[in-house]
Amino acid sequence: MLRWMPVIGVLISTMAPAALNTTPSFAVVVHRSNPVNNLRLADLKSFFSGAATRWPNGAKVVLVERDAAGNASRFLFDRILNTTPREYQRRLASIEFKGEEPLTLKTLNSDAAACKFVFNVPGSIALIETESLALPACEQIQILRIEGKLPGEEGYRLK
């Protein structure tokens, strides 16, 4: 066992820089008809937390989420909403319990499925991995600027 330790150490040290370079970034996408093209981070948090249920033009917001184990959901919970999946579910339940306008929520298992849904449902919004924007399913949807920046631009905050 001890003779394998140097080999394992070399493997880990050569793989670590590659792993650091693959930190995912995320994009917010909406239906092409959505008149909004820029959101503040606070607006994004309001939509996904259920505090805001309508777009400025009055259209109902339809949240598209990924499965809780995916990168996009972990980023949403950890970096945008600062909550756990369990606390998030409680928040959504309390909205409905209080008699507030309930959220329309669709959970999908891939970024391609999220893009197809957004393409077909006006008012929908999804957080997907930026690399998924190259998928054919994501070609016909609108990418929102976050605080004036698009994915890949200096100062973009969703990474």
XYZ file of C-alpha atoms in Angstrom:
159
model
C 0.000 0.000 0.000
C 2.767 2.456 0.897
C 4.534 2.010 -2.451
C 1.400 3.337 -4.234
C 1.311 6.559 -2.227
C 3.811 8.461 -4.468
C 1.892 7.383 -7.582
C -1.402 8.552 -6.074
C 0.242 11.848 -5.073
C 1.466 12.454 -8.643
C -1.951 11.643 -10.094
C -3.673 14.033 -7.717
C -1.173 16.832 -8.341
C -1.454 16.529 -12.129
C -5.236 16.366 -12.061
C -5.789 19.247 -9.620
C -4.918 22.109 -12.035
C -7.260 20.679 -14.663
C -10.058 20.435 -12.116
C -9.536 24.074 -11.134
C -9.934 25.173 -14.759
C -13.285 23.472 -15.152
C -15.221 25.547 -12.638
C -18.622 25.906 -14.260
C -20.241 29.221 -14.923
C -23.954 29.671 -15.365
C -26.312 31.549 -17.650
C -29.848 32.767 -17.109
C -32.099 32.101 -20.082
C -35.639 33.180 -20.911
C -38.162 32.913 -23.731
C -37.327 35.122 -26.725
C -40.499 37.184 -26.257
C -39.437 38.311 -22.782
C -38.824 42.079 -22.859
C -36.273 41.870 -20.033
C -32.668 41.563 -21.175
C -30.831 42.445 -17.952
C -31.336 41.436 -14.319
C -29.680 42.480 -11.111
C -28.520 39.606 -8.933
C -31.166 40.712 -6.412
C -33.864 40.349 -9.112
C -32.674 36.839 -9.923
C -32.845 35.966 -6.228
C -36.367 37.430 -6.007
C -37.604 35.291 -8.885
C -36.093 32.028 -7.677
C -37.022 32.622 -4.023
C -40.651 33.263 -4.927
C -40.625 36.889 -3.770
C -41.389 38.019 -7.338
C -43.892 36.009 -9.379
C -44.480 38.389 -12.298
C -42.293 39.946 -14.959
C -42.412 43.757 -15.298
C -44.900 43.344 -18.187
C -47.262 41.384 -15.894
C -46.551 37.923 -17.331
C -46.393 35.069 -14.824
C -42.886 33.817 -14.023
C -42.385 30.102 -14.637
C -39.297 28.818 -12.843
C -37.344 26.051 -14.499
C -35.124 24.188 -12.104
C -32.667 21.379 -12.508
C -32.553 18.346 -10.243
C -31.194 19.197 -6.788
C -27.962 17.250 -7.296
C -26.957 19.151 -10.446
C -24.382 21.941 -10.655
C -26.981 24.573 -11.526
C -29.156 23.744 -8.514
C -26.203 23.633 -6.139
C -25.056 27.031 -7.434
C -28.585 28.409 -7.103
C -28.966 27.211 -3.512
C -25.424 27.982 -2.333
C -24.531 31.219 -4.118
C -27.773 32.955 -5.070
C -30.381 31.913 -2.513
C -28.007 31.058 0.365
C -30.207 28.184 1.468
C -30.471 24.418 1.443
C -32.811 22.430 -0.800
C -34.898 21.519 2.257
C -35.217 25.150 3.409
C -36.069 26.131 -0.154
C -38.927 23.616 -0.287
C -40.209 24.966 3.031
C -40.115 28.509 1.645
C -42.118 27.500 -1.414
C -44.672 25.683 0.736
C -45.032 28.684 3.048
C -45.786 30.968 0.095
C -48.771 28.868 -0.845
C -49.826 28.347 2.776
C -49.921 32.124 3.351
C -52.257 32.530 0.404
C -49.694 34.393 -1.705
C -49.547 33.806 -5.436
C -47.961 30.350 -5.783
C -44.958 29.744 -7.960
C -45.145 27.834 -11.174
C -42.200 25.484 -11.032
C -40.928 22.864 -13.472
C -38.022 20.584 -12.531
C -36.116 19.040 -15.435
C -33.176 16.654 -15.629
C -30.925 18.340 -18.210
C -29.949 21.729 -19.552
C -31.198 20.686 -22.998
C -34.632 19.910 -21.523
C -34.581 23.250 -19.672
C -33.791 25.093 -22.920
C -36.575 23.295 -24.801
C -39.034 24.167 -22.052
C -37.946 27.831 -22.023
C -38.270 27.935 -25.814
C -41.873 26.732 -25.574
C -43.102 28.588 -22.480
C -43.242 32.401 -22.433
C -42.488 33.755 -18.965
C -40.112 30.916 -18.135
C -36.633 31.435 -16.693
C -33.863 28.903 -16.157
C -30.340 28.791 -14.779
C -28.144 26.506 -16.875
C -24.431 25.830 -17.259
C -22.865 28.263 -19.714
C -21.324 25.467 -21.785
C -24.855 24.210 -22.493
C -25.574 27.358 -24.522
C -23.829 25.564 -27.406
C -26.509 22.832 -27.434
C -28.927 22.975 -30.390
C -31.849 23.102 -27.930
C -30.459 26.359 -26.487
C -29.997 28.243 -29.762
C -33.443 29.861 -29.931
C -33.683 31.349 -26.448
C -32.550 34.647 -24.950
C -29.550 34.899 -22.615
C -30.032 37.537 -19.938
C -27.322 39.913 -18.867
C -26.660 39.836 -15.144
C -25.813 43.316 -13.897
C -24.951 44.297 -17.472
C -22.629 41.350 -18.175
C -23.009 38.265 -20.329
C -21.299 34.933 -19.567
C -17.616 35.143 -20.415
C -17.364 38.889 -19.943
C -15.045 40.352 -17.302
C -16.909 40.800 -14.015
C -19.678 38.273 -14.803
C -20.991 37.143 -11.416
C -22.519 33.701 -12.071
C -19.394 31.592 -11.754
